PDB file of C-alpha atoms and ligand atoms in Angstrom:
ATOM      1  CA  UNK A   1     -17.646   4.350  17.312  1.00 97.00           C
ATOM      2  CA  UNK A   2     -17.268   7.202  14.976  1.00 98.00           C
ATOM      3  CA  UNK A   3     -13.712   8.036  13.742  1.00 98.00           C
ATOM      4  CA  UNK A   4     -12.239  10.747  11.491  1.00 98.00           C
ATOM      5  CA  UNK A   5      -9.515  10.108   8.983  1.00 98.00           C
ATOM      6  CA  UNK A   6      -7.749  12.033   6.248  1.00 98.00           C
ATOM      7  CA  UNK A   7      -7.551   9.518   3.375  1.00 98.00           C
ATOM      8  CA  UNK A   8      -5.436  10.671   0.582  1.00 98.00           C
ATOM      9  CA  UNK A   9      -5.921  14.145   1.667  1.00 97.00           C
ATOM     10  CA  UNK A  10      -9.650  13.988   1.998  1.00 97.00           C
ATOM     11  CA  UNK A  11     -11.397  14.438   5.451  1.00 98.00           C
ATOM     12  CA  UNK A  12     -13.568  11.444   6.095  1.00 98.00           C
ATOM     13  CA  UNK A  13     -15.686   9.993   8.824  1.00 98.00           C
ATOM     14  CA  UNK A  14     -16.661   6.396   9.419  1.00 98.00           C
ATOM     15  CA  UNK A  15     -18.517   4.249  11.865  1.00 97.00           C
ATOM     16  CA  UNK A  16     -16.600   1.296  13.033  1.00 97.00           C
ATOM     17  CA  UNK A  17     -16.691  -1.227  15.849  1.00 97.00           C
ATOM     18  CA  UNK A  18     -13.767  -1.158  18.288  1.00 96.00           C
ATOM     19  CA  UNK A  19     -11.961  -4.361  16.866  1.00 97.00           C
ATOM     20  CA  UNK A  20     -12.408  -3.524  13.210  1.00 98.00           C
ATOM     21  CA  UNK A  21      -9.360  -3.198  11.049  1.00 98.00           C
ATOM     22  CA  UNK A  22      -8.376  -0.194   9.048  1.00 98.00           C
ATOM     23  CA  UNK A  23      -8.277  -2.550   6.045  1.00 98.00           C
ATOM     24  CA  UNK A  24     -11.879  -3.449   6.466  1.00 98.00           C
ATOM     25  CA  UNK A  25     -12.973   0.184   7.072  1.00 98.00           C
ATOM     26  CA  UNK A  26     -11.090   1.310   3.877  1.00 98.00           C
ATOM     27  CA  UNK A  27     -12.263  -1.469   1.592  1.00 98.00           C
ATOM     28  CA  UNK A  28     -15.834  -2.211   3.034  1.00 97.00           C
ATOM     29  CA  UNK A  29     -17.042   1.104   4.241  1.00 97.00           C
ATOM     30  CA  UNK A  30     -15.137   3.833   2.566  1.00 98.00           C
ATOM     31  CA  UNK A  31     -14.781   2.628  -1.063  1.00 98.00           C
ATOM     32  CA  UNK A  32     -11.030   2.297  -1.212  1.00 98.00           C
ATOM     33  CA  UNK A  33     -10.642  -1.178  -2.502  1.00 98.00           C
ATOM     34  CA  UNK A  34      -7.179  -0.822  -3.747  1.00 98.00           C
ATOM     35  CA  UNK A  35      -5.602  -2.224  -0.643  1.00 98.00           C
ATOM     36  CA  UNK A  36      -6.075  -6.041  -0.871  1.00 98.00           C
ATOM     37  CA  UNK A  37      -7.087  -8.353   1.767  1.00 97.00           C
ATOM     38  CA  UNK A  38      -5.088 -11.569   1.151  1.00 97.00           C
ATOM     39  CA  UNK A  39      -4.263 -13.017   4.476  1.00 97.00           C
ATOM     40  CA  UNK A  40      -5.396 -10.604   7.186  1.00 96.00           C
ATOM     41  CA  UNK A  41      -2.596 -11.630   9.441  1.00 97.00           C
ATOM     42  CA  UNK A  42       0.296  -9.204   8.592  1.00 98.00           C
ATOM     43  CA  UNK A  43       2.053 -11.864   6.444  1.00 98.00           C
ATOM     44  CA  UNK A  44       1.608 -10.805   2.839  1.00 98.00           C
ATOM     45  CA  UNK A  45       1.776  -6.903   2.568  1.00 98.00           C
ATOM     46  CA  UNK A  46      -1.012  -6.732   0.032  1.00 98.00           C
ATOM     47  CA  UNK A  47      -2.903  -4.350   2.312  1.00 98.00           C
ATOM     48  CA  UNK A  48       0.118  -1.872   2.651  1.00 98.00           C
ATOM     49  CA  UNK A  49      -0.806   1.637   3.324  1.00 98.00           C
ATOM     50  CA  UNK A  50       0.931   4.844   4.698  1.00 98.00           C
ATOM     51  CA  UNK A  51      -0.217   5.873   8.235  1.00 98.00           C
ATOM     52  CA  UNK A  52       1.236   9.317   8.748  1.00 98.00           C
ATOM     53  CA  UNK A  53       3.825   8.467   6.140  1.00 98.00           C
ATOM     54  CA  UNK A  54       4.938   5.163   7.833  1.00 98.00           C
ATOM     55  CA  UNK A  55       4.307   1.903   5.927  1.00 98.00           C
ATOM     56  CA  UNK A  56       2.003  -0.397   7.765  1.00 98.00           C
ATOM     57  CA  UNK A  57      -0.239  -3.362   7.030  1.00 98.00           C
ATOM     58  CA  UNK A  58      -3.782  -2.011   7.303  1.00 98.00           C
ATOM     59  CA  UNK A  59      -5.037  -5.514   8.435  1.00 98.00           C
ATOM     60  CA  UNK A  60      -2.933  -5.163  11.586  1.00 98.00           C
ATOM     61  CA  UNK A  61      -3.965  -1.489  12.344  1.00 98.00           C
ATOM     62  CA  UNK A  62      -7.306  -0.894  14.146  1.00 98.00           C
ATOM     63  CA  UNK A  63      -9.434   1.707  12.493  1.00 98.00           C
ATOM     64  CA  UNK A  64      -9.848   3.322  15.900  1.00 98.00           C
ATOM     65  CA  UNK A  65      -5.859   3.594  15.932  1.00 98.00           C
ATOM     66  CA  UNK A  66      -6.114   5.623  12.812  1.00 98.00           C
ATOM     67  CA  UNK A  67      -8.646   8.058  14.246  1.00 98.00           C
ATOM     68  CA  UNK A  68      -7.314  11.611  13.589  1.00 98.00           C
ATOM     69  CA  UNK A  69      -4.433  10.430  11.313  1.00 98.00           C
ATOM     70  CA  UNK A  70      -3.456  10.568   7.714  1.00 98.00           C
ATOM     71  CA  UNK A  71      -3.820   7.483   5.582  1.00 98.00           C
ATOM     72  CA  UNK A  72      -2.367   7.210   2.039  1.00 98.00           C
ATOM     73  CA  UNK A  73      -3.661   4.323  -0.075  1.00 98.00           C
ATOM     74  CA  UNK A  74      -2.508   3.112  -3.510  1.00 98.00           C
ATOM     75  CA  UNK A  75      -5.496   5.157  -4.989  1.00 97.00           C
ATOM     76  CA  UNK A  76      -3.889   8.306  -3.347  1.00 97.00           C
ATOM     77  CA  UNK A  77      -0.382   7.984  -5.099  1.00 98.00           C
ATOM     78  CA  UNK A  78      -1.637   8.901  -8.603  1.00 95.00           C
ATOM     79  CA  UNK A  79      -2.021  12.618  -9.483  1.00 94.00           C
ATOM     80  CA  UNK A  80      -5.507  12.677 -11.119  1.00 91.00           C
ATOM     81  CA  UNK A  81      -5.095  10.619 -14.354  1.00 92.00           C
ATOM     82  CA  UNK A  82      -1.391  10.682 -14.081  1.00 96.00           C
ATOM     83  CA  UNK A  83      -0.011   7.446 -12.501  1.00 97.00           C
ATOM     84  CA  UNK A  84       2.670   7.740  -9.805  1.00 98.00           C
ATOM     85  CA  UNK A  85       6.070   6.932 -11.278  1.00 98.00           C
ATOM     86  CA  UNK A  86       6.195   3.804  -9.284  1.00 98.00           C
ATOM     87  CA  UNK A  87       2.705   2.649 -10.798  1.00 98.00           C
ATOM     88  CA  UNK A  88       3.974   3.558 -14.321  1.00 98.00           C
ATOM     89  CA  UNK A  89       7.076   1.500 -13.631  1.00 98.00           C
ATOM     90  CA  UNK A  90       5.171  -1.470 -12.768  1.00 98.00           C
ATOM     91  CA  UNK A  91       3.032  -1.023 -16.139  1.00 97.00           C
ATOM     92  CA  UNK A  92       6.258  -0.541 -18.204  1.00 98.00           C
ATOM     93  CA  UNK A  93       7.981  -3.488 -16.690  1.00 97.00           C
ATOM     94  CA  UNK A  94       5.045  -5.796 -17.069  1.00 97.00           C
ATOM     95  CA  UNK A  95       5.260  -6.465 -13.349  1.00 97.00           C
ATOM     96  CA  UNK A  96       1.525  -7.499 -12.876  1.00 96.00           C
ATOM     97  CA  UNK A  97       0.172 -11.014 -13.204  1.00 96.00           C
ATOM     98  CA  UNK A  98      -3.032 -11.399 -11.225  1.00 97.00           C
ATOM     99  CA  UNK A  99      -2.370  -8.090  -9.682  1.00 96.00           C
ATOM    100  CA  UNK A 100      -3.436  -8.984  -6.081  1.00 97.00           C
ATOM    101  CA  UNK A 101      -0.050  -8.159  -4.541  1.00 98.00           C
ATOM    102  CA  UNK A 102       0.635  -5.132  -6.805  1.00 98.00           C
ATOM    103  CA  UNK A 103      -1.017  -2.363  -4.837  1.00 98.00           C
ATOM    104  CA  UNK A 104       1.014  -3.329  -1.689  1.00 98.00           C
ATOM    105  CA  UNK A 105       4.072  -3.629  -3.595  1.00 98.00           C
ATOM    106  CA  UNK A 106       3.715  -0.249  -5.259  1.00 98.00           C
ATOM    107  CA  UNK A 107       2.909   1.413  -1.936  1.00 98.00           C
ATOM    108  CA  UNK A 108       6.040  -0.211  -0.339  1.00 98.00           C
ATOM    109  CA  UNK A 109       8.157   0.704  -3.332  1.00 98.00           C
ATOM    110  CA  UNK A 110       6.874   4.342  -3.244  1.00 98.00           C
ATOM    111  CA  UNK A 111       7.875   4.374   0.501  1.00 98.00           C
ATOM    112  CA  UNK A 112      11.336   2.983  -0.172  1.00 98.00           C
ATOM    113  CA  UNK A 113      12.202   5.495  -3.009  1.00 98.00           C
ATOM    114  CA  UNK A 114      10.925   8.409  -0.957  1.00 97.00           C
ATOM    115  CA  UNK A 115      13.260   7.325   1.937  1.00 97.00           C
ATOM    116  CA  UNK A 116      16.125   6.047  -0.379  1.00 98.00           C
ATOM    117  CA  UNK A 117      16.037   7.348  -3.973  1.00 97.00           C
ATOM    118  CA  UNK A 118      18.961   5.107  -4.993  1.00 97.00           C
ATOM    119  CA  UNK A 119      18.601   1.760  -3.181  1.00 98.00           C
ATOM    120  CA  UNK A 120      21.112  -1.139  -3.678  1.00 98.00           C
ATOM    121  CA  UNK A 121      19.654  -4.537  -4.755  1.00 97.00           C
ATOM    122  CA  UNK A 122      19.907  -5.714  -1.021  1.00 98.00           C
ATOM    123  CA  UNK A 123      18.096  -2.603   0.065  1.00 98.00           C
ATOM    124  CA  UNK A 124      15.333  -3.216  -2.511  1.00 98.00           C
ATOM    125  CA  UNK A 125      14.875  -6.894  -1.444  1.00 97.00           C
ATOM    126  CA  UNK A 126      14.921  -5.905   2.302  1.00 98.00           C
ATOM    127  CA  UNK A 127      12.334  -3.165   1.724  1.00 98.00           C
ATOM    128  CA  UNK A 128       9.991  -5.585  -0.221  1.00 98.00           C
ATOM    129  CA  UNK A 129      10.624  -8.642   1.875  1.00 97.00           C
ATOM    130  CA  UNK A 130       7.162  -8.232   3.543  1.00 97.00           C
ATOM    131  CA  UNK A 131       5.306  -8.227   0.219  1.00 98.00           C
ATOM    132  CA  UNK A 132       4.499 -11.584  -1.107  1.00 98.00           C
ATOM    133  CA  UNK A 133       3.428 -12.492  -4.600  1.00 97.00           C
ATOM    134  CA  UNK A 134       1.565 -15.631  -4.978  1.00 96.00           C
ATOM    135  CA  UNK A 135       2.144 -15.663  -8.729  1.00 96.00           C
ATOM    136  CA  UNK A 136       5.867 -15.472  -7.985  1.00 90.00           C
ATOM    137  CA  UNK A 137       6.733 -13.044 -10.595  1.00 88.00           C
ATOM    138  CA  UNK A 138       9.483 -11.538  -8.668  1.00 95.00           C
ATOM    139  CA  UNK A 139      11.921 -10.922 -11.483  1.00 97.00           C
ATOM    140  CA  UNK A 140       9.526  -8.505 -13.121  1.00 97.00           C
ATOM    141  CA  UNK A 141       8.642  -6.880  -9.842  1.00 98.00           C
ATOM    142  CA  UNK A 142      12.250  -6.114  -9.119  1.00 98.00           C
ATOM    143  CA  UNK A 143      12.729  -4.903 -12.671  1.00 97.00           C
ATOM    144  CA  UNK A 144       9.844  -2.378 -11.980  1.00 98.00           C
ATOM    145  CA  UNK A 145      11.567  -1.062  -8.938  1.00 98.00           C
ATOM    146  CA  UNK A 146      14.780  -0.566 -10.963  1.00 97.00           C
ATOM    147  CA  UNK A 147      12.767   1.237 -13.649  1.00 97.00           C
ATOM    148  CA  UNK A 148      11.217   3.434 -10.931  1.00 98.00           C
ATOM    149  CA  UNK A 149      14.532   4.397  -9.473  1.00 97.00           C
ATOM    150  CA  UNK A 150      15.285   7.853 -10.940  1.00 87.00           C
ATOM    151  CA  UNK A 151      11.742   8.533 -11.816  1.00 94.00           C
ATOM    152  CA  UNK A 152      10.534   9.379  -8.252  1.00 88.00           C
TER     153      UNK A 152
HETATM  154  S1  FES B 201      -3.693  -8.864   4.115  1.00 80.87           S
HETATM  155 FE1  FES B 201      -2.465  -7.631   5.476  1.00 80.87          FE
HETATM  156  S2  FES B 201      -0.504  -8.516   5.427  1.00 80.87           S
HETATM  157 FE2  FES B 201      -1.853  -9.733   4.203  1.00 80.87          FE
HETATM  158  S1  FES B 202       0.838 -10.819  -9.376  1.00 80.87           S
HETATM  159 FE1  FES B 202      -0.463 -12.376  -8.510  1.00 80.87          FE
HETATM  160  S2  FES B 202      -0.001 -12.284  -6.365  1.00 80.87           S
HETATM  161 FE2  FES B 202       1.483 -11.107  -7.321  1.00 80.87          FE
END
């Protein structure tokens, strides 16, 4: 089937089969590898994207369900060569180890700070509870979120 998506503001078309995940379409067909495929079961958050502004796991959304909708990936957060404040905060805090979880954490953090510009520690932990880091560098990740607060 043929679907139409607005990805990071760009009108895009893709051919997919009925059971294909949005994550697969983004990564394998449309050239958006930023969203990572780590579990493909909705457990890790590495594939987080915004679908019409709502945070979702792209591995749990069918590409067909996104037909006609807006998708924002981690690639769409930057403004040209200027990193999104959350992306810059992860750099400044040294919050990246292997980096596999990083795109999902950045999208989830950007979503949090857009909804709640001054989150409490508990609110930060709750918002990122669906994003797992296999390198377990959570201290730096939470530092990055605190750095990003006030910059977004
Ligand atoms: S790859 Fe989607 S939640 Fe892990
Ligand atoms: S930095 Fe390696 S999984 Fe998080």
